[in-house]
Amino acid sequence: MPKLSYLKALNRALGEEMERDPSVFVLGEDVNHAVTNVTAGLLDRFGPDRIVETPLSEQAVTNVATGAALWGRRPVVEFAIPFLLQLVLEQVVNQAHKFSVMSGGQARVPVTYLVASSGWRPGWGGQHSDQPHGLFVHSGVKTVMPTTPTDAYGLLLTAIRDDDPVVFIAPRVALDVREDVDYADLVPVPLGSARIHRTGHDVTVVAIGHHVHDALAVAEALADEVSVEVFDPRSLYPFDWAALAESLSRTGRLVVIDDANRSCGLAAEILATAAEEMPLTAPPKRITRPDGAVVGCNPDLDLALQPNRDQLATVIRQVMKR
Amino acid sequence: MDVLREPLYRTVRLIRRFEERAIELVRTGVIVGGIHPYIGQEAVAAGVCAALRDDDIVLSNHRNHGHALAKGSEPRRVMAELAGRITGIDNGRAGSLHISDYERGLYGATITVGHGAAIATGAAWAASRDGTDRVVASFIGDGAMNQGALLETMNLASLWRVPQLIIVENNLYATTQPVGASTAGSITGRAEAFGIPGRTVDGMDPEAVLEATTEAVQRARSGGGPSLLEFMTYRFDAHHTFEYRVRLRYRTQEEIDHWRERDPVVVQGSRIPDEAREHIDQEIEDVLADAVQFAQDSPKPDPADALEYLYATGLRPRPGVVS
């Protein structure tokens, strides 16, 4: 079976969707030379009217995508670095997201905002290392963060085909993941559908983004003492609350690990919802970056601010004692 | 031009009286939250939209009622929208600020000043790349000239040679800020810096607006790219009806009186026979009497539908309270 990398999965999904639907096109910086590899080979296949190189004008370009979507196109706007989503927060949240309701259902804005590499990398600086997914979940913009090549493929297809704006965030650490796949098995993954990577009966670990792989490693390391269920939401908004309730009905214990700041983060929402609505036999816990954390300034300091496997193992044991 | 004399008068008169009737409804509480009256600037909407085809596209802003009416939206459905009724053109979800009418090519009114022009660039890009000859007119004000996204999109529109008209309604004030105190250089100079032809035109005369816009539309339709038209105009009324209560003093009465001497309704009305004008006036009174009645009589939305239309796919989000 061929090995599929995360970036190859994105490239494959994008190319297939552009082939299938002539309304799909890409806007972004350095897409002609495929600096992120997402658009590799697509300029030759589809030409400059489908792979559209843009100047460094993210705010206007994001609104250009909205305008093209109102016309009937399905734009994919590629951002190489996560802070650019913060630069265009207004254009996504206050423009694209609101056209459907403000037009009383006349308008559709089927735009995909694809961040090809999000989160921390050693030495990339304090302005290149954020995880902005919580901002979009809070705003009600559909947001996905797949962590495997097959899910990246399936969720990119779904994001492009969805009639609403969708933020697609590829966690930097997950880009290194490769899978043995049969291409025939690659299919769209619906929004709001979680994936249980490992079943367990003692504790549910909801792992956001690349922490899915950390959670799997910790679950394996602790297998002799505790049975850990690894729950990957994949789609952060809408969230598969029914699947979480089902998992907690079996385990009764919850740990969330999310590489994002603590206050008002997605981990807080998951804990709050579980506490309000789901059966828990022990107080839930979360592992996040600290409140207001800025990472990226110094690799040695950064590691002290981000969730890790040791913390996860410790917290799982704490939750099991209650 | 002569053949359009009466239609142009009809449009400016319709907008004027529509706004006056809407202000009455603001005062009586039927329209909640006030409006941004277009009174004084009617020649711009009338002249620009008369140069467009039905299938051309418009992007508007917070002062949008005139644009909608000039593009052909039904007055009764616009009035009902202002009053938040389900018979409104946007099912009561746009209010005064965000009118859109996709049947008339009005893609929306977005109030992040100047940013609608970038949405227009996207629609114009798609229109040209799909091989059509449709053009997109984006209405902005003088205040928008200092928004970064507008300058970004002027660059894109020129670079990509899209069929876009950047219509600047220079009414001399961004709320209370005089244009001279906020905008360095000149508005047309900024267009020229991006290689976009720019013209400053009398915005109180519907026929002058129509003539200038027709030229720009022809250029856009024939692949000649975007244009910027700066129409010198003036709003006779408040920035927003909240001014009736706060009495801001950023303009002199002499200045307002000076501009009122060139009232576009009078300018255009003087060009047609009295009999025709009186006939049009009466017809408009009837249309607006119906519109006001329709707005007042129409039902308000059901609170149970408060989350409707939030997602084009029909996704219903979680409620705010779980029992």
XYZ file of C-alpha atoms in Angstrom:
645
model
C 0.000 0.000 0.000
C 1.323 3.471 -0.791
C 2.423 5.819 1.962
C 0.357 8.994 2.051
C 1.742 12.080 3.761
C -0.469 14.767 5.237
C 0.595 17.387 2.685
C 0.212 14.942 -0.184
C -3.303 14.219 1.073
C -4.141 17.944 0.947
C -2.602 18.258 -2.490
C -4.490 15.219 -3.745
C -7.831 16.372 -2.335
C -7.412 19.848 -3.782
C -6.397 18.595 -7.215
C -9.255 16.100 -7.381
C -11.813 18.660 -6.277
C -10.541 21.221 -8.813
C -10.797 18.549 -11.488
C -14.327 17.622 -10.463
C -15.707 21.142 -9.930
C -14.591 24.023 -12.181
C -15.848 26.570 -9.641
C -13.068 25.620 -7.215
C -9.931 27.764 -7.315
C -7.079 28.706 -5.011
C -6.007 32.174 -3.870
C -2.846 32.726 -1.909
C 0.709 33.878 -1.616
C 3.490 31.782 -3.153
C 0.960 29.254 -4.424
C 2.581 29.339 -7.867
C 5.739 27.894 -6.396
C 3.856 25.772 -3.866
C 5.985 26.929 -0.955
C 3.836 24.881 1.436
C 3.574 21.995 -1.074
C -0.229 22.134 -0.936
C -0.512 23.391 -4.519
C 2.405 21.386 -5.937
C 1.823 20.713 -9.645
C -1.575 22.432 -9.695
C -0.484 25.553 -11.579
C 0.613 23.377 -14.504
C -2.611 21.402 -14.419
C -5.081 24.256 -13.968
C -3.367 27.485 -14.989
C -3.181 30.935 -13.388
C -6.947 31.532 -13.334
C -7.404 28.566 -10.976
C -4.189 28.897 -8.972
C -4.249 32.628 -8.347
C -1.111 34.205 -6.932
C -1.945 37.201 -4.740
C 0.070 40.096 -3.343
C 0.550 40.440 0.422
C -2.947 41.867 0.874
C -4.658 39.290 3.057
C -7.594 41.443 4.133
C -8.627 42.370 0.615
C -7.895 38.887 -0.728
C -10.111 37.282 1.920
C -12.932 39.610 0.910
C -12.194 38.873 -2.755
C -12.878 35.237 -1.904
C -16.217 36.246 -0.385
C -17.128 38.186 -3.526
C -16.179 35.315 -5.802
C -18.198 32.958 -3.587
C -21.256 35.210 -3.804
C -20.862 35.007 -7.563
C -20.909 31.190 -7.376
C -17.301 30.121 -7.065
C -15.790 27.925 -4.350
C -12.559 29.637 -3.367
C -9.836 28.058 -1.255
C -7.694 30.750 0.370
C -4.334 29.392 1.453
C -2.477 30.930 4.400
C 1.023 29.675 5.107
C 1.136 30.837 8.722
C -1.557 30.893 11.452
C -1.352 34.558 12.491
C -2.723 35.501 9.079
C -6.071 34.128 10.230
C -5.975 36.691 13.038
C -5.238 39.404 10.479
C -8.379 38.415 8.550
C -10.610 37.679 11.534
C -12.893 40.533 10.488
C -13.160 39.323 6.929
C -14.041 35.774 8.006
C -16.182 36.418 11.081
C -17.810 39.761 10.336
C -18.125 39.416 6.561
C -18.149 35.872 5.161
C -19.873 34.295 8.162
C -22.682 36.860 8.316
C -23.807 37.032 4.682
C -26.149 34.068 4.899
C -28.121 35.378 7.850
C -27.962 39.069 6.910
C -29.365 38.268 3.484
C -32.163 36.198 4.974
C -30.778 33.083 3.324
C -30.204 34.525 -0.160
C -26.401 34.408 -0.005
C -23.965 31.507 0.305
C -20.264 31.957 1.022
C -18.593 28.593 0.391
C -14.999 29.604 1.107
C -12.322 27.359 2.627
C -9.561 29.076 4.631
C -6.699 26.618 4.576
C -3.867 27.134 7.054
C -1.293 24.700 5.818
C 0.820 24.739 8.950
C -0.371 25.965 12.338
C 1.103 26.026 15.839
C 4.596 26.067 17.248
C 7.891 25.292 15.547
C 11.198 25.755 17.313
C 12.611 29.210 16.668
C 9.825 30.565 14.508
C 9.153 33.528 16.752
C 6.390 34.835 18.931
C 4.219 35.901 15.995
C 4.297 32.620 14.042
C 3.357 30.096 16.704
C -0.295 30.532 17.663
C -3.206 28.117 17.382
C -6.162 30.322 16.459
C -8.881 27.658 16.215
C -10.666 28.809 19.375
C -11.364 32.235 17.896
C -13.346 30.700 15.065
C -15.134 28.124 17.201
C -16.208 30.954 19.502
C -17.458 32.926 16.502
C -19.448 30.027 15.101
C -17.350 29.600 11.966
C -17.078 25.966 10.932
C -13.594 24.811 11.915
C -11.759 21.546 11.321
C -8.371 20.339 12.499
C -7.564 16.894 11.137
C -4.493 15.049 12.368
C -4.082 12.168 9.944
C -3.607 12.146 6.169
C -6.889 10.321 5.528
C -8.837 12.759 7.680
C -7.000 15.698 6.108
C -8.056 14.427 2.694
C -11.646 13.760 3.719
C -12.184 16.990 5.614
C -10.654 19.162 2.900
C -13.113 17.698 0.387
C -15.961 18.352 2.798
C -14.791 21.885 3.588
C -14.655 22.796 -0.098
C -18.070 21.275 -0.804
C -19.750 22.891 2.216
C -21.931 25.909 1.451
C -20.656 27.874 4.467
C -17.197 29.282 5.227
C -14.905 26.643 6.751
C -11.579 27.191 8.501
C -9.241 24.246 7.900
C -6.232 24.155 10.197
C -3.393 21.720 9.602
C -1.326 21.359 12.790
C 2.370 21.697 11.992
C 3.324 18.626 14.021
C 0.773 16.457 12.218
C 2.336 17.260 8.850
C 5.010 14.668 9.587
C 2.438 11.885 9.848
C 2.338 9.298 7.074
C -0.178 6.500 6.616
C -0.389 3.357 4.549
C -3.528 3.879 2.530
C -5.403 2.377 -0.341
C -6.406 5.434 -2.407
C -9.777 3.825 -3.012
C -10.470 4.114 0.696
C -10.109 7.914 0.712
C -13.554 9.424 1.219
C -15.114 12.677 2.430
C -15.366 12.995 6.221
C -18.522 14.758 7.409
C -18.392 17.833 9.633
C -19.346 17.251 13.252
C -18.128 13.662 13.210
C -15.520 12.631 15.787
C -13.157 9.690 15.449
C -12.232 7.334 18.235
C -8.675 6.241 17.519
C -8.424 3.867 20.456
C -11.216 2.518 22.594
C -10.958 2.358 26.363
C -13.210 2.082 29.374
C -11.563 4.113 32.170
C -11.026 7.629 30.828
C -11.781 9.594 27.665
C -8.944 11.791 26.430
C -10.197 14.429 24.009
C -7.090 15.387 22.067
C -7.161 18.436 19.803
C -5.006 18.464 16.695
C -1.577 16.881 16.839
C -2.087 15.877 20.488
C -4.042 12.912 19.140
C -0.686 11.302 18.447
C 0.574 12.193 21.929
C -2.564 10.751 23.478
C -2.147 7.500 21.547
C 1.443 7.193 22.742
C 0.483 7.877 26.361
C -2.455 5.480 26.174
C -0.116 2.751 24.989
C 2.483 3.544 27.645
C -0.147 3.407 30.419
C -1.996 0.407 29.001
C -1.098 -1.828 31.927
C -2.606 0.489 34.527
C -5.478 2.330 32.808
C -7.684 1.869 29.754
C -7.659 5.151 27.817
C -10.087 6.066 25.053
C -8.571 8.527 22.560
C -11.202 10.850 21.107
C -10.277 13.063 18.135
C -13.009 15.628 17.397
C -11.500 16.344 13.930
C -14.282 18.855 13.428
C -14.040 21.450 16.213
C -17.185 23.310 15.151
C -19.655 21.779 14.782
C -18.499 19.418 17.517
C -19.684 15.834 17.841
C -21.243 16.206 21.292
C -23.284 13.035 20.875
C -20.147 10.968 20.372
C -18.542 12.561 23.426
C -21.610 11.816 25.531
C -21.525 8.221 24.343
C -17.841 7.872 25.197
C -18.312 9.402 28.662
C -21.279 7.165 29.320
C -18.766 4.316 29.208
C -15.732 5.938 30.886
C -17.203 8.616 33.172
C -13.859 10.417 33.229
C -12.589 13.202 30.974
C -9.236 14.786 30.176
C -8.864 17.378 27.396
C -5.520 18.310 25.877
C -5.409 21.367 23.634
C -2.355 23.328 22.470
C -4.057 26.692 22.919
C -4.422 29.325 25.615
C -6.537 28.434 28.618
C -9.244 31.088 29.121
C -12.262 30.651 26.864
C -10.435 27.941 24.932
C -12.044 24.929 23.289
C -10.882 22.775 26.223
C -12.896 24.996 28.569
C -15.988 24.543 26.409
C -15.604 20.771 26.332
C -15.225 20.601 30.112
C -18.173 22.920 30.683
C -20.451 20.973 28.370
C -19.463 17.642 29.869
C -20.015 18.980 33.383
C -23.434 20.403 32.501
C -24.821 17.657 30.346
C -22.899 14.391 30.587
C -22.400 11.663 33.157
C -19.061 12.155 34.952
C -17.819 10.134 37.888
C -14.804 12.385 38.536
C -14.080 16.085 38.024
C -12.754 16.608 34.473
C -9.355 18.136 33.784
C -7.698 19.993 30.926
C -4.139 20.574 29.780
C -3.533 23.744 27.768
C -1.068 26.519 27.248
C -1.193 29.044 30.134
C -3.519 32.040 30.002
C -2.290 34.553 27.474
C 0.771 32.523 26.560
C 3.117 33.768 23.842
C 5.246 30.934 22.528
C 7.971 31.013 19.926
C 10.351 33.468 21.570
C 12.824 30.847 22.799
C 12.588 27.090 22.231
C 13.664 26.179 25.768
C 11.004 28.425 27.282
C 8.360 27.444 24.746
C 8.402 23.813 25.783
C 7.558 24.860 29.342
C 4.392 26.530 28.055
C 2.977 23.765 25.866
C 1.084 20.620 26.815
C 3.163 17.447 26.671
C 2.980 13.682 27.182
C 4.297 13.756 30.741
C 1.586 16.192 31.759
C -1.024 14.044 30.058
C 0.128 10.880 31.857
C 0.124 12.727 35.189
C -3.343 14.161 34.679
C -4.782 10.818 33.556
C -3.504 9.274 36.796
C -4.969 12.178 38.821
C -8.367 11.748 37.245
C -8.257 7.993 37.883
C -7.725 8.552 41.624
C -10.993 10.463 42.044
C -29.870 61.080 -22.379
C -33.221 62.761 -23.021
C -35.001 59.439 -22.947
C -33.726 58.908 -19.395
C -34.754 62.334 -18.086
C -38.014 61.197 -16.571
C -36.699 57.870 -15.210
C -33.828 59.720 -13.540
C -36.259 62.178 -11.989
C -38.472 59.329 -10.906
C -35.554 57.630 -9.146
C -34.257 60.671 -7.272
C -37.765 61.624 -6.231
C -38.560 58.065 -5.137
C -35.427 57.888 -2.995
C -36.080 61.320 -1.450
C -39.640 60.553 -0.500
C -38.796 57.004 0.587
C -36.232 58.386 3.032
C -38.648 61.015 4.311
C -41.301 58.389 4.925
C -38.713 56.114 6.567
C -37.673 58.933 8.925
C -41.328 59.251 9.954
C -41.301 55.559 10.796
C -38.104 56.033 12.807
C -39.809 58.794 14.779
C -42.887 56.668 15.449
C -40.812 53.660 16.477
C -41.831 51.388 13.613
C -38.215 51.368 12.420
C -36.011 50.527 15.375
C -32.383 51.679 15.593
C -32.595 54.544 13.128
C -31.315 54.887 9.578
C -28.533 56.606 7.649
C -30.575 58.926 5.397
C -29.473 59.280 1.773
C -31.218 62.628 1.348
C -29.107 64.950 -0.799
C -27.066 62.208 -2.474
C -29.836 60.745 -4.647
C -28.256 61.785 -7.946
C -25.371 59.375 -7.401
C -27.449 56.228 -6.924
C -29.832 57.237 -9.711
C -27.146 58.103 -12.253
C -24.878 55.146 -11.514
C -27.635 52.532 -11.579
C -29.137 54.014 -14.753
C -25.831 53.233 -16.444
C -25.923 49.615 -15.273
C -27.782 46.646 -16.696
C -30.209 44.623 -14.629
C -27.684 41.775 -14.439
C -24.833 43.989 -13.241
C -23.849 43.802 -9.600
C -23.774 46.348 -6.807
C -22.032 46.306 -3.421
C -23.315 48.890 -1.013
C -22.673 50.288 2.458
C -24.517 51.592 5.516
C -26.218 54.360 3.481
C -27.799 51.876 1.125
C -31.529 52.474 0.654
C -30.969 54.698 -2.377
C -28.725 52.116 -4.021
C -31.331 49.387 -3.552
C -34.182 51.483 -4.916
C -32.119 52.694 -7.875
C -31.128 49.093 -8.668
C -34.808 48.219 -8.810
C -35.635 46.707 -5.435
C -39.318 46.886 -4.565
C -39.969 49.865 -2.242
C -42.506 47.977 -0.135
C -40.094 45.105 0.520
C -37.260 47.519 1.354
C -39.502 49.446 3.746
C -40.651 46.198 5.362
C -36.997 45.212 5.751
C -36.225 48.472 7.531
C -39.118 47.723 9.865
C -37.762 44.209 10.551
C -40.712 42.359 9.028
C -40.587 38.873 7.510
C -41.899 40.292 4.244
C -38.717 42.360 3.999
C -36.355 41.803 1.138
C -34.020 39.869 3.478
C -36.778 38.246 5.528
C -36.219 40.844 8.222
C -32.581 39.907 8.874
C -30.840 42.888 7.249
C -32.608 45.863 8.784
C -31.555 49.236 7.457
C -27.840 48.492 7.476
C -27.351 45.361 5.395
C -29.838 45.384 2.520
C -29.206 42.821 -0.178
C -31.400 41.758 -3.072
C -29.897 38.980 -5.137
C -32.680 39.117 -7.722
C -31.571 42.670 -8.488
C -27.828 41.987 -8.307
C -27.414 43.757 -4.984
C -24.892 41.506 -3.256
C -25.123 43.276 0.052
C -24.335 46.296 2.125
C -21.355 45.787 4.365
C -20.530 48.398 6.959
C -16.838 47.821 7.541
C -16.118 51.010 5.671
C -14.448 50.431 2.310
C -14.262 46.661 2.643
C -17.267 46.052 0.402
C -15.120 47.243 -2.489
C -12.878 44.206 -1.979
C -15.887 41.887 -2.062
C -16.825 43.652 -5.289
C -13.358 42.959 -6.691
C -13.912 39.252 -6.046
C -17.281 39.244 -7.794
C -15.824 41.245 -10.695
C -12.852 38.862 -10.966
C -15.196 35.883 -11.146
C -17.529 37.651 -13.592
C -14.693 38.331 -16.019
C -12.972 34.938 -15.595
C -16.297 33.221 -16.270
C -16.424 35.042 -19.597
C -19.349 37.356 -18.905
C -19.446 41.084 -19.622
C -21.190 41.960 -16.378
C -19.720 44.758 -14.282
C -19.667 45.407 -10.557
C -20.246 48.827 -8.987
C -19.062 49.319 -5.422
C -20.348 52.336 -3.529
C -18.069 53.781 -0.876
C -17.688 57.155 0.799
C -14.821 59.564 1.292
C -14.138 58.018 4.710
C -13.349 54.680 3.034
C -10.341 56.171 1.291
C -8.273 55.665 4.435
C -9.019 51.969 4.894
C -6.064 49.711 4.142
C -8.247 47.041 2.587
C -9.561 49.550 0.061
C -6.052 50.466 -1.032
C -5.206 46.760 -1.189
C -8.172 46.066 -3.398
C -7.515 49.015 -5.722
C -4.161 47.368 -6.357
C -5.793 43.972 -6.988
C -8.529 45.402 -9.209
C -5.974 47.137 -11.387
C -3.494 44.250 -11.415
C -6.231 41.799 -12.450
C -8.003 44.339 -14.696
C -11.411 43.509 -13.298
C -14.671 45.117 -14.489
C -15.222 47.176 -11.345
C -16.465 50.693 -10.731
C -15.288 52.257 -7.498
C -17.963 54.850 -6.835
C -16.849 57.338 -4.199
C -19.679 59.429 -2.832
C -17.643 62.293 -1.449
C -20.159 64.015 0.825
C -17.319 65.869 2.546
C -17.741 64.198 5.932
C -17.029 60.792 7.436
C -19.655 61.128 10.160
C -18.190 64.384 11.586
C -14.677 64.240 10.069
C -14.145 66.699 7.219
C -12.496 65.010 4.263
C -9.762 67.636 4.218
C -8.756 66.752 7.767
C -8.644 63.013 7.112
C -7.425 62.445 3.593
C -4.005 63.478 2.328
C -3.510 64.147 -1.355
C -6.541 63.592 -3.557
C -8.982 60.743 -3.973
C -8.484 60.478 -7.726
C -4.742 60.741 -7.158
C -4.873 57.531 -5.162
C -6.633 55.791 -8.055
C -4.059 57.070 -10.506
C -1.270 55.733 -8.292
C -2.657 52.258 -8.936
C -3.094 52.864 -12.643
C -6.864 53.261 -12.323
C -8.470 56.109 -14.288
C -10.089 58.542 -11.858
C -12.520 61.385 -12.461
C -14.122 63.938 -10.194
C -17.692 64.692 -11.244
C -20.634 66.797 -10.054
C -22.615 64.403 -7.894
C -25.657 66.639 -7.534
C -26.654 66.289 -11.194
C -28.087 62.846 -12.119
C -27.291 63.344 -15.796
C -23.654 64.216 -15.113
C -23.394 61.094 -12.955
C -24.990 58.980 -15.681
C -22.650 60.331 -18.359
C -19.494 59.691 -16.331
C -20.641 56.238 -15.212
C -21.619 55.201 -18.735
C -18.073 55.860 -19.895
C -16.632 53.822 -17.018
C -19.104 50.974 -17.610
C -18.123 50.819 -21.270
C -14.462 50.586 -20.321
C -15.156 47.828 -17.792
C -17.396 45.828 -20.147
C -14.891 45.923 -22.954
C -12.074 44.580 -20.784
C -10.513 47.955 -19.996
C -10.468 47.367 -16.264
C -11.611 49.330 -13.236
C -12.389 53.026 -12.853
C -12.791 55.304 -9.877
C -15.438 57.994 -9.985
C -15.473 60.616 -7.250
C -18.897 62.235 -7.112
C -18.972 65.510 -5.185
C -22.163 65.388 -3.198
C -23.648 66.312 0.136
C -26.059 64.784 2.581
C -28.654 67.325 3.604
C -29.706 65.282 6.598
C -27.909 63.610 9.498
C -25.158 61.001 9.265
C -27.637 58.852 11.166
C -30.975 59.717 12.708
C -29.384 59.622 16.191
C -28.131 63.098 15.313
C -31.659 64.427 15.774
C -31.117 63.944 19.502
C -27.445 64.822 19.965
C -27.237 67.927 17.776
C -23.664 67.615 16.564
C -22.208 70.871 15.233
C -19.687 69.876 12.607
C -21.269 71.784 9.689
C -22.541 75.339 9.352
C -26.077 76.175 8.297
C -24.575 78.314 5.523
C -22.791 75.287 4.105
C -25.942 73.138 4.216
C -27.977 75.938 2.594
C -25.344 76.360 -0.106
C -25.582 72.698 -1.114
C -29.360 72.680 -0.895
C -29.395 75.195 -3.714
C -28.304 72.318 -5.936
C -30.875 69.813 -4.711
C -30.746 66.902 -7.192
C -34.512 66.455 -7.091
C -34.957 70.081 -8.151
C -32.112 69.897 -10.673
C -33.656 66.926 -12.453
C -37.271 68.034 -11.902
C -36.592 71.277 -13.741
C -35.662 69.291 -16.855
C -39.039 67.664 -17.398
C -42.493 69.101 -18.095
C -44.574 70.093 -15.047
C -47.310 67.690 -15.997
C -44.981 64.721 -16.191
C -43.362 65.671 -12.898
C -46.686 65.954 -11.114
C -47.772 62.611 -12.499
C -44.576 60.955 -11.285
C -44.853 62.618 -7.889
C -48.362 61.309 -7.395
C -47.405 57.850 -8.532
C -44.543 57.817 -5.992
C -46.830 58.967 -3.188
C -49.090 56.026 -3.964
C -46.195 53.573 -4.084
C -44.871 54.804 -0.746
C -48.280 54.899 0.944
C -48.546 51.243 0.000
C -44.973 50.572 1.178
C -45.551 52.124 4.600
C -48.838 50.291 5.021
C -47.254 47.014 3.907
C -44.377 47.448 6.375
C -46.667 48.276 9.264
C -49.112 45.485 8.518
C -46.536 42.761 7.930
C -45.723 40.280 10.676
C -42.538 40.349 12.685
C -40.435 37.185 12.692
C -41.231 34.396 15.117
C -38.629 34.353 17.949
C -38.485 30.584 17.463
C -36.822 31.304 14.089
C -34.036 33.472 15.554
C -31.314 31.074 14.372
C -32.726 30.609 10.888
C -30.424 31.384 7.939
C -27.334 31.468 10.191
C -25.809 28.732 8.053
C -26.495 28.229 4.370
C -26.465 24.489 4.992
C -29.222 24.806 7.590
C -26.957 23.773 10.474
C -28.661 24.601 13.761
C -26.183 25.500 16.506
C -26.619 24.557 20.150
C -29.023 26.747 22.099
C -27.740 29.198 24.707
C -29.535 27.459 27.543
C -29.812 23.729 28.102
C -32.595 22.684 30.417
